[in-house]
Coordinates of C-alpha atoms in Angstrom, one line a residue:
Chain A
A252 CA 82.0 80.7 67.7
G253 CA 84.7 82.6 69.3
L254 CA 87.1 81.8 66.5
E255 CA 89.0 84.9 65.2
P256 CA 90.3 85.0 61.6
C257 CA 94.1 84.7 61.6
K258 CA 96.3 87.1 59.8
A259 CA 98.7 85.6 57.2
A260 CA 101.5 83.7 58.9
Q261 CA 104.3 85.6 60.5
P262 CA 107.6 85.5 58.5
H263 CA 109.0 82.7 60.6
G264 CA 105.9 80.6 60.0
R265 CA 104.5 78.8 57.0
L266 CA 104.5 81.3 54.1
L267 CA 100.9 81.4 53.0
Q268 CA 100.0 83.3 49.9
P269 CA 98.1 86.5 50.8
P270 CA 94.4 86.1 49.9
H271 CA 93.8 86.9 46.2
A272 CA 90.6 88.7 45.1
A273 CA 88.3 86.6 43.0
E274 CA 85.0 86.9 41.1
L275 CA 82.1 84.4 41.0
L276 CA 81.6 83.0 37.5
L277 CA 78.6 80.8 38.3
L278 CA 76.9 78.6 40.9
L279 CA 76.3 75.1 39.6
S280 CA 74.9 71.8 40.8
C281 CA 75.0 68.2 39.6
P282 CA 71.4 67.2 38.8
A283 CA 72.1 63.5 39.3
F284 CA 73.7 64.2 42.7
R285 CA 70.6 66.2 43.8
A286 CA 68.2 63.5 42.4
H287 CA 70.0 60.7 44.4
F288 CA 70.2 63.0 47.5
A289 CA 66.4 63.6 47.3
R290 CA 65.7 59.9 46.8
L291 CA 67.9 58.8 49.7
F292 CA 67.5 61.6 52.2
G293 CA 64.4 63.5 51.1
S294 CA 61.5 61.3 51.9
E295 CA 59.4 61.5 55.1
A296 CA 61.0 58.4 56.6
A297 CA 64.5 59.8 56.1
E298 CA 63.6 62.9 57.9
Q299 CA 65.9 62.2 60.8
W300 CA 69.0 62.9 58.6
R301 CA 70.8 66.3 59.2
F302 CA 73.7 67.6 57.3
A303 CA 74.2 70.9 59.1
S304 CA 77.7 71.6 60.2
A305 CA 76.5 72.3 63.8
A306 CA 75.9 69.6 66.4
P307 CA 72.2 68.7 66.8
D308 CA 71.9 70.6 70.1
E309 CA 73.6 73.8 68.8
E310 CA 71.3 76.7 68.2
V311 CA 70.9 77.0 64.4
S312 CA 67.8 78.7 63.2
G313 CA 65.4 76.7 61.1
E314 CA 65.8 79.2 58.3
E315 CA 69.6 78.8 58.4
E316 CA 69.4 75.1 58.4
E317 CA 67.0 75.2 55.5
D318 CA 69.5 77.4 53.6
Q319 CA 72.3 74.9 54.3
L320 CA 70.2 72.0 53.0
R321 CA 69.2 73.9 49.9
A322 CA 72.8 74.7 49.2
L323 CA 74.1 71.2 50.0
G324 CA 74.4 70.1 46.3
W325 CA 75.6 73.4 45.0
F326 CA 79.2 74.5 44.1
A327 CA 80.7 77.7 42.8
L328 CA 83.2 78.3 39.9
L329 CA 85.5 81.3 40.6
R330 CA 88.1 83.2 38.7
V331 CA 91.0 84.7 40.7
R332 CA 91.8 88.3 39.6
P333 CA 94.9 88.5 37.3
G334 CA 98.2 89.0 39.2
A335 CA 98.0 85.9 41.3
E336 CA 101.4 84.2 41.3
A337 CA 99.9 80.8 40.6
E338 CA 99.3 82.2 37.1
A339 CA 102.9 81.7 36.4
A340 CA 102.5 77.9 36.5
C341 CA 101.2 76.2 33.4
G342 CA 99.1 73.1 32.8
P343 CA 96.0 71.8 34.7
A344 CA 96.3 71.9 38.5
V345 CA 94.5 68.6 38.8
T346 CA 93.3 65.6 36.8
V347 CA 89.9 64.1 37.4
A348 CA 88.9 60.5 37.9
P349 CA 85.9 59.5 35.7
L350 CA 82.8 58.4 37.6
G351 CA 83.3 54.7 38.3
A352 CA 87.1 54.7 38.0
V353 CA 87.4 54.3 41.8
A354 CA 85.9 51.1 43.3
K355 CA 84.0 50.9 46.6
G356 CA 86.5 50.2 49.4
A357 CA 89.4 52.0 47.5
P358 CA 91.5 54.4 49.6
L359 CA 90.8 58.1 49.3
L360 CA 92.6 61.2 50.6
A361 CA 90.5 64.2 51.6
C362 CA 92.1 67.6 51.7
G363 CA 90.2 70.5 53.2
S364 CA 90.7 73.4 55.7
P365 CA 88.7 72.8 58.9
F366 CA 87.1 76.1 60.0
G367 CA 87.7 77.6 56.6
A368 CA 89.6 81.0 56.7
F369 CA 89.7 81.3 60.5
C370 CA 93.0 79.7 61.0
P371 CA 94.6 78.7 57.7
D372 CA 98.1 78.7 59.2
I373 CA 97.3 75.6 61.0
F374 CA 94.5 74.0 59.1
L375 CA 95.0 74.9 55.5
N376 CA 95.0 71.7 53.4
T377 CA 94.5 69.3 56.3
L378 CA 94.7 65.7 55.0
S379 CA 92.5 62.9 56.1
R380 CA 92.6 59.3 54.8
G381 CA 89.7 57.0 54.3
V382 CA 88.0 54.7 51.8
L383 CA 85.1 55.0 49.4
S384 CA 82.5 53.7 51.8
N385 CA 79.5 53.6 49.5
T386 CA 78.1 55.1 46.3
A387 CA 74.8 56.0 44.7
G388 CA 75.6 57.5 41.3
P389 CA 77.6 60.7 41.8
L390 CA 76.6 60.7 45.5
L391 CA 79.6 59.2 47.4
L392 CA 80.3 58.5 51.0
T393 CA 83.7 58.3 52.7
D394 CA 84.9 57.6 56.2
A395 CA 87.8 60.0 55.9
R396 CA 87.3 62.5 58.8
C397 CA 86.1 65.9 57.6
L398 CA 85.2 68.8 59.8
P399 CA 83.1 72.0 59.2
G400 CA 84.9 74.3 56.9
T401 CA 86.1 71.5 54.6
E402 CA 83.0 71.8 52.4
G403 CA 84.3 72.1 48.8
G404 CA 87.6 70.5 49.7
G405 CA 89.0 67.9 47.2
V406 CA 89.0 64.2 47.7
F407 CA 91.8 62.4 45.8
A408 CA 92.4 58.8 44.8
A409 CA 95.6 56.8 45.2
R410 CA 94.8 55.2 41.8
P411 CA 94.7 56.9 39.3
A412 CA 97.5 58.6 41.4
G413 CA 96.5 62.1 42.6
A414 CA 93.2 62.2 40.5
L415 CA 90.4 64.3 41.9
V416 CA 87.5 62.0 42.7
A417 CA 85.0 64.3 44.5
L418 CA 84.4 67.4 46.5
V419 CA 83.1 67.5 50.0
A420 CA 79.3 68.3 50.0
A421 CA 78.6 67.8 53.7
P422 CA 81.4 66.9 56.2
L423 CA 79.1 65.8 59.0
C424 CA 76.0 63.6 58.8
W425 CA 73.6 63.2 61.8
K426 CA 71.0 60.5 62.0
A427 CA 68.4 60.7 64.8
R428 CA 70.8 63.1 66.7
E429 CA 73.7 60.6 66.3
W430 CA 76.8 61.7 64.4
V431 CA 77.3 59.1 61.6
G432 CA 81.1 59.1 60.9
L433 CA 80.6 59.4 57.1
T434 CA 81.2 62.4 54.9
L435 CA 78.9 63.2 51.9
L436 CA 80.8 63.8 48.6
C437 CA 79.8 64.9 45.1
A438 CA 81.7 63.2 42.4
A439 CA 84.0 65.6 40.5
A440 CA 83.6 64.3 37.0
P441 CA 79.8 64.9 36.6
L442 CA 80.1 68.2 38.4
L443 CA 82.7 69.4 36.0
R444 CA 80.6 68.3 33.1
A445 CA 77.8 70.4 34.6
A446 CA 80.2 73.3 34.7
R447 CA 81.1 72.9 31.0
D448 CA 77.4 72.8 30.1
A449 CA 76.8 75.9 32.2
L450 CA 79.7 77.9 30.8
A451 CA 78.4 77.1 27.3
H452 CA 75.3 79.2 28.1
L453 CA 77.4 82.2 29.2
P454 CA 79.1 83.6 26.1
D455 CA 81.6 85.9 27.8
V456 CA 83.1 83.1 29.8
A457 CA 82.4 80.1 27.6
A458 CA 86.0 79.8 26.5
L459 CA 87.0 79.0 30.1
A460 CA 85.4 75.5 29.6
A461 CA 88.5 74.5 27.8
L462 CA 90.6 75.1 30.9
L463 CA 88.7 72.7 33.1
P464 CA 90.8 69.6 34.0
P465 CA 90.5 66.5 31.9
E466 CA 89.3 63.1 33.1
V467 CA 92.1 60.4 33.3
G468 CA 91.9 56.6 33.6
T469 CA 89.1 54.5 32.3
P470 CA 85.9 54.0 34.3
R471 CA 85.4 50.5 35.5
G472 CA 81.9 49.6 34.2
L473 CA 78.9 51.4 35.7
P474 CA 77.1 51.4 38.0
L475 CA 79.8 51.8 40.7
R476 CA 78.1 49.3 42.9
G477 CA 79.6 46.3 41.2
P478 CA 80.5 43.2 43.3
G479 CA 82.9 45.2 45.5
P480 CA 85.7 43.4 47.4
P481 CA 84.9 39.7 48.1
W482 CA 85.0 40.1 51.9
A483 CA 82.2 42.7 51.6
A484 CA 79.9 40.0 50.3
A485 CA 79.8 38.3 53.7
A486 CA 78.3 41.4 55.2
V487 CA 74.5 41.1 55.6
L488 CA 71.7 43.2 56.9
V489 CA 69.7 41.7 59.8
E490 CA 66.1 42.9 60.4
F491 CA 64.1 42.1 63.5
G492 CA 60.9 44.1 63.6
S493 CA 61.8 47.8 63.6
V494 CA 65.4 47.0 64.6
W495 CA 68.1 46.4 62.1
G496 CA 71.9 45.9 62.1
S497 CA 74.8 44.2 60.3
G498 CA 75.9 40.6 60.5
V499 CA 78.5 38.3 59.0
A500 CA 77.6 35.2 57.0
M501 CA 80.0 32.5 58.4
A502 CA 78.5 29.6 56.5
P503 CA 75.7 29.2 53.9
R504 CA 73.1 28.9 56.7
L505 CA 75.0 30.6 59.6
V506 CA 75.0 34.3 60.4
V507 CA 76.6 36.0 63.4
T508 CA 75.2 39.3 64.5
C509 CA 74.8 41.3 67.7
R510 CA 72.4 40.4 70.6
H511 CA 71.0 44.0 70.6
V512 CA 69.9 43.4 67.0
A513 CA 68.4 39.9 67.5
P514 CA 67.8 39.8 71.3
R515 CA 65.5 36.8 71.7
E516 CA 66.3 33.2 71.1
M517 CA 63.8 31.4 68.8
A518 CA 62.8 34.8 67.3
K519 CA 62.5 35.1 63.6
V520 CA 64.7 37.6 61.8
L521 CA 65.0 38.5 58.1
V522 CA 68.5 38.5 56.6
H523 CA 69.2 40.6 53.5
S524 CA 72.3 40.0 51.3
A525 CA 73.1 42.1 48.3
N526 CA 76.0 40.2 46.8
P527 CA 76.1 38.5 44.4
K528 CA 72.3 39.1 44.1
S529 CA 69.7 40.7 46.3
V530 CA 68.0 38.1 48.5
A531 CA 66.1 38.1 51.8
I532 CA 66.0 34.9 53.8
W533 CA 64.2 34.2 57.1
G534 CA 66.3 32.8 59.9
C535 CA 65.8 31.8 63.5
V536 CA 67.9 33.1 66.4
V537 CA 69.4 30.0 67.9
F538 CA 71.5 31.7 70.5
A539 CA 71.8 35.2 72.0
T540 CA 74.1 36.1 74.9
Q541 CA 72.5 37.5 78.1
E542 CA 72.3 41.2 78.5
T543 CA 74.9 41.1 81.2
S544 CA 77.4 39.4 79.0
P545 CA 80.1 41.6 77.4
Y546 CA 79.9 39.5 74.3
D547 CA 77.0 41.2 72.6
I548 CA 76.5 38.2 70.2
A549 CA 73.7 36.4 68.6
V550 CA 73.7 33.4 66.1
V551 CA 71.1 33.0 63.4
S552 CA 70.3 29.8 61.5
L553 CA 68.9 30.4 58.1
E554 CA 66.0 28.5 56.5
E555 CA 67.8 28.5 53.1
D556 CA 71.4 28.7 51.8
L557 CA 72.9 32.0 51.1
E558 CA 74.0 31.0 47.6
G559 CA 77.2 32.3 45.9
V560 CA 78.3 34.3 49.0
P561 CA 82.0 33.7 49.6
M562 CA 82.4 32.7 53.2
P563 CA 85.0 34.5 55.2
R564 CA 87.9 32.5 56.5
P565 CA 88.4 33.3 60.2
A566 CA 91.9 34.5 61.0
E567 CA 94.3 32.4 63.1
Y568 CA 95.5 35.4 65.1
F569 CA 93.5 38.5 65.7
H570 CA 93.7 42.2 65.6
E571 CA 90.2 42.6 64.3
G572 CA 86.9 41.2 65.4
I573 CA 83.2 41.8 65.1
V574 CA 82.1 45.2 66.1
A575 CA 79.9 44.8 69.1
S576 CA 79.2 48.3 70.0
N577 CA 79.9 51.9 69.1
T578 CA 80.9 54.4 71.8
R579 CA 78.2 57.0 72.7
D580 CA 78.8 60.2 74.5
N581 CA 75.7 60.4 76.8
N582 CA 76.2 64.2 77.3
T583 CA 76.0 65.2 73.6
G584 CA 74.2 62.1 72.3
A585 CA 76.9 61.8 69.7
T586 CA 77.8 58.2 68.7
Y587 CA 81.4 57.5 67.4
P588 CA 81.3 54.5 65.2
H589 CA 85.1 54.5 64.8
L590 CA 85.5 53.9 68.5
N591 CA 84.3 50.4 69.1
F592 CA 84.4 47.5 71.6
S593 CA 85.4 44.7 69.2
I594 CA 85.3 41.0 70.0
P595 CA 88.2 39.0 68.6
I596 CA 86.8 36.3 66.2
T597 CA 89.2 33.8 67.8
V598 CA 87.2 34.0 71.0
L599 CA 84.1 33.0 69.1
Q600 CA 85.5 30.7 66.5
P601 CA 85.7 27.4 68.6
A602 CA 82.1 27.8 69.9
L603 CA 80.8 28.7 66.5
Q604 CA 82.5 25.7 64.9
R605 CA 81.2 23.4 67.6
Y606 CA 77.7 24.6 67.0
H607 CA 78.1 24.5 63.2
Q608 CA 79.4 20.9 63.3
T609 CA 77.2 19.4 66.1
G610 CA 74.4 21.9 66.8
D611 CA 75.7 22.0 70.4
L612 CA 75.2 25.5 72.0
G613 CA 77.5 24.6 75.0
G614 CA 80.4 26.6 73.7
L615 CA 78.3 29.6 73.0
R616 CA 76.7 29.4 76.5
E617 CA 80.2 29.9 77.9
L618 CA 80.1 33.5 76.6
D619 CA 77.6 34.3 79.4
R620 CA 80.2 33.5 82.0
T621 CA 83.1 35.9 81.3
T622 CA 85.9 37.0 83.5
E623 CA 85.8 40.2 85.5
P624 CA 88.5 42.0 83.5
V625 CA 86.6 41.6 80.3
R626 CA 83.4 42.9 82.0
V627 CA 85.4 46.0 83.3
V628 CA 86.7 46.8 79.8
W629 CA 83.2 46.4 78.4
R630 CA 81.8 48.8 80.9
L631 CA 84.7 51.2 80.1
Q632 CA 85.4 51.3 83.8
R633 CA 88.8 51.5 85.5
P634 CA 89.8 48.1 87.0
L635 CA 88.8 48.3 90.6
P636 CA 91.9 48.3 92.9
A637 CA 92.1 45.3 95.1
I638 CA 90.5 46.6 98.2
P639 CA 92.5 45.6 101.2
R640 CA 90.4 43.6 103.7
S641 CA 90.0 45.0 107.1
K642 CA 91.9 43.1 109.8
L643 CA 89.3 44.0 112.5
Chain B
M103 CA 101.7 58.2 54.6
G104 CA 103.6 55.8 52.4
R105 CA 104.7 55.8 48.9
Q106 CA 101.3 55.1 47.4
W107 CA 100.0 58.5 48.7
G108 CA 102.9 60.6 47.4
P109 CA 101.4 61.8 44.2
S110 CA 97.9 62.3 45.8
M111 CA 99.3 64.3 48.7
R112 CA 101.2 66.5 46.3
A113 CA 98.2 67.0 44.0
A114 CA 95.9 67.6 47.0
E115 CA 98.1 70.2 48.6
Q116 CA 98.8 72.0 45.3
A117 CA 95.2 72.1 44.5
G118 CA 93.8 72.9 47.9
C119 CA 92.7 76.4 48.8
V120 CA 90.4 78.4 51.1
V121 CA 87.7 80.6 49.8
S122 CA 86.2 83.4 51.9
A123 CA 83.2 85.7 51.1
S124 CA 82.3 88.9 52.8
R125 CA 80.2 92.1 52.2
A126 CA 82.0 95.1 50.9
E127 CA 80.0 97.6 52.9
Q128 CA 79.7 95.5 56.1
P129 CA 83.0 93.9 56.9
E130 CA 82.0 93.8 60.5
E131 CA 79.4 91.2 59.6
G132 CA 82.3 88.8 59.4
L133 CA 83.0 86.4 56.6
W134 CA 81.8 83.0 55.3
S135 CA 84.4 80.6 54.2
C136 CA 84.9 77.1 52.9
S137 CA 87.5 74.9 51.1
G138 CA 88.1 74.7 47.4
V139 CA 90.1 73.1 44.6
I140 CA 92.3 75.0 42.1
L141 CA 91.2 73.6 38.7
S142 CA 93.6 75.6 36.5
R143 CA 96.4 78.0 36.9
N144 CA 96.4 80.5 34.1
P145 CA 94.0 82.0 34.8
V146 CA 93.4 80.6 38.3
L147 CA 90.0 78.8 38.3
V148 CA 88.7 77.5 41.6
L149 CA 85.8 75.2 42.4
C150 CA 84.4 75.5 45.9
H151 CA 81.2 74.8 47.9
G152 CA 78.1 76.9 47.1
G153 CA 76.9 77.2 50.7
I154 CA 78.9 80.4 51.4
F155 CA 77.0 82.3 48.7
T156 CA 73.5 81.7 50.1
P157 CA 73.5 85.0 52.1
F158 CA 74.4 86.9 49.0
L159 CA 71.8 85.5 46.6
R160 CA 69.5 88.2 45.3
G161 CA 66.6 85.8 45.2
G162 CA 67.4 84.1 48.6
S163 CA 68.2 80.4 48.9
G164 CA 64.9 79.6 47.2
A165 CA 66.7 80.3 43.9
L166 CA 68.7 77.1 44.5
T167 CA 65.6 74.9 44.6
A168 CA 63.7 76.6 41.8
A169 CA 62.4 74.0 39.4
G170 CA 65.0 73.1 36.8
A171 CA 67.7 75.3 38.2
T172 CA 71.0 73.6 37.5
F173 CA 73.2 76.7 37.4
L174 CA 73.0 80.4 38.3
P175 CA 75.1 83.0 36.6
G176 CA 77.6 85.0 38.7
D177 CA 75.3 88.1 38.8
S178 CA 72.7 86.1 40.8
C179 CA 74.6 87.3 43.8
G180 CA 74.6 90.9 45.0
D181 CA 77.3 93.5 44.0
D182 CA 78.5 93.8 47.6
L183 CA 80.0 90.2 47.4
R184 CA 83.7 90.2 48.0
L185 CA 85.6 87.0 47.4
H186 CA 89.2 86.0 48.3
V187 CA 91.1 82.8 47.7
Q188 CA 94.1 81.7 49.6
W189 CA 96.4 78.8 49.0
G190 CA 99.6 77.3 50.4
P191 CA 103.2 77.9 49.2
T192 CA 103.3 74.6 47.3
A193 CA 100.6 75.8 44.9
A194 CA 102.3 79.1 44.3
S195 CA 106.0 78.4 44.3
V196 CA 106.0 75.8 41.6
A197 CA 109.6 76.0 40.8
G198 CA 112.3 76.2 43.4
R199 CA 111.2 78.8 45.8
K200 CA 111.8 76.8 48.9
E201 CA 113.7 78.5 51.7
P202 CA 116.3 75.9 52.8
G203 CA 116.2 75.2 56.5
R204 CA 112.8 76.6 57.2
P205 CA 110.4 74.2 58.8
G206 CA 107.2 73.4 56.9
L207 CA 105.0 74.1 59.8
C208 CA 105.7 75.7 63.2
T209 CA 103.5 77.1 65.9
P210 CA 102.7 80.6 64.6
R211 CA 101.0 83.0 66.9
C212 CA 97.5 82.5 65.9

């Protein structure tokens, strides 16, 4: 609100083309995308998902929100009126990556214009990099940052170079009033097939189907879910009653997770692994740091081996660690998963190794006695200045 | 952004565009806009998000969830729909129209 459309750039600015008039040829949707969307987000239990571009506490009428949800999987094919300069160029503007050609975890580049036509001088074709975070058929997720207005923007792969992978379906996802830093995409290849099918039903524009961009590169076997990168196999899902969270399998019967997921020692938790096959194994929480410890860590001992799961090799030096908490803005209720307090694995490794080899929890107990500077950082507080003592 | 992204960045910026929809008789109502992708150049075909067309649907947004509806022809929106597409210089000036010395972006008065 409050944004005013910008006029085309001044001569000394970026020379944007003036807007060209266009006509709507058809509205189309990808049936498979909508089917996966309904399955994943349409049931009662999934009711807490919101894909509206407004923040949860912004006033959006129920009707408006329903309109947005109904239109979520729909796209439009337009034809620009003759006379637009781009017509002088020849050949397809883009190539399209077949569904399955891009593996989970592969780098992606999103290109959209936040706030649409309100300020194209600044925001036209804003780029944002991320990875293919997850897939369900043609319904893709990426962690590339996308803002309202980028709906419909293209998402491109590094390999095949410059190939269009998807279009942005919903830039913002909210779950239980928390912003989930993932953007919902609709794969481009099935969408363009839907466009070809639709054009075939409209005689006066059917010939345009031949102008739609070709698919390049061979799909790597379907379904996309494949084994994924080996390090992803060590990621497990830990379930404790109605609470769930992620964890890392460090050894066939040893899983590290967070205390706020598995808070009580000796409690029973269920650990799910999806790679190489889907298994669920009970485990016991053998250690959990105290609530006051900045190290939000718990250790689970499994009742059976996690078979075939490649075990991660802890790094010698660190610039990464285990994500212990997201950052939450208590005013808006938004949670920012990409702003984390992370614990370097090298801090945990000696204690984990000692427990793994001897069953001795002593090293882990040390995590409850941390130094003040670590506590201050965890509380996101400024270090307290040394308060001069009074000489009285 | 590194060499691996060169071709993707070029493709993205050449294909990227902004689509805006407004009502012919009621410009004061403002406009709806979103991003889009230029699929072909001669004629220029663009694929964009369908959300900006909901206010113009003759049958209302219910037409989008009607059983079996996978596409709707162009005339499913009212005659007062006005569409405009805007793209950046790289998409239009394919061959050699760069003005030497001009910065790519500056702080225009917006």
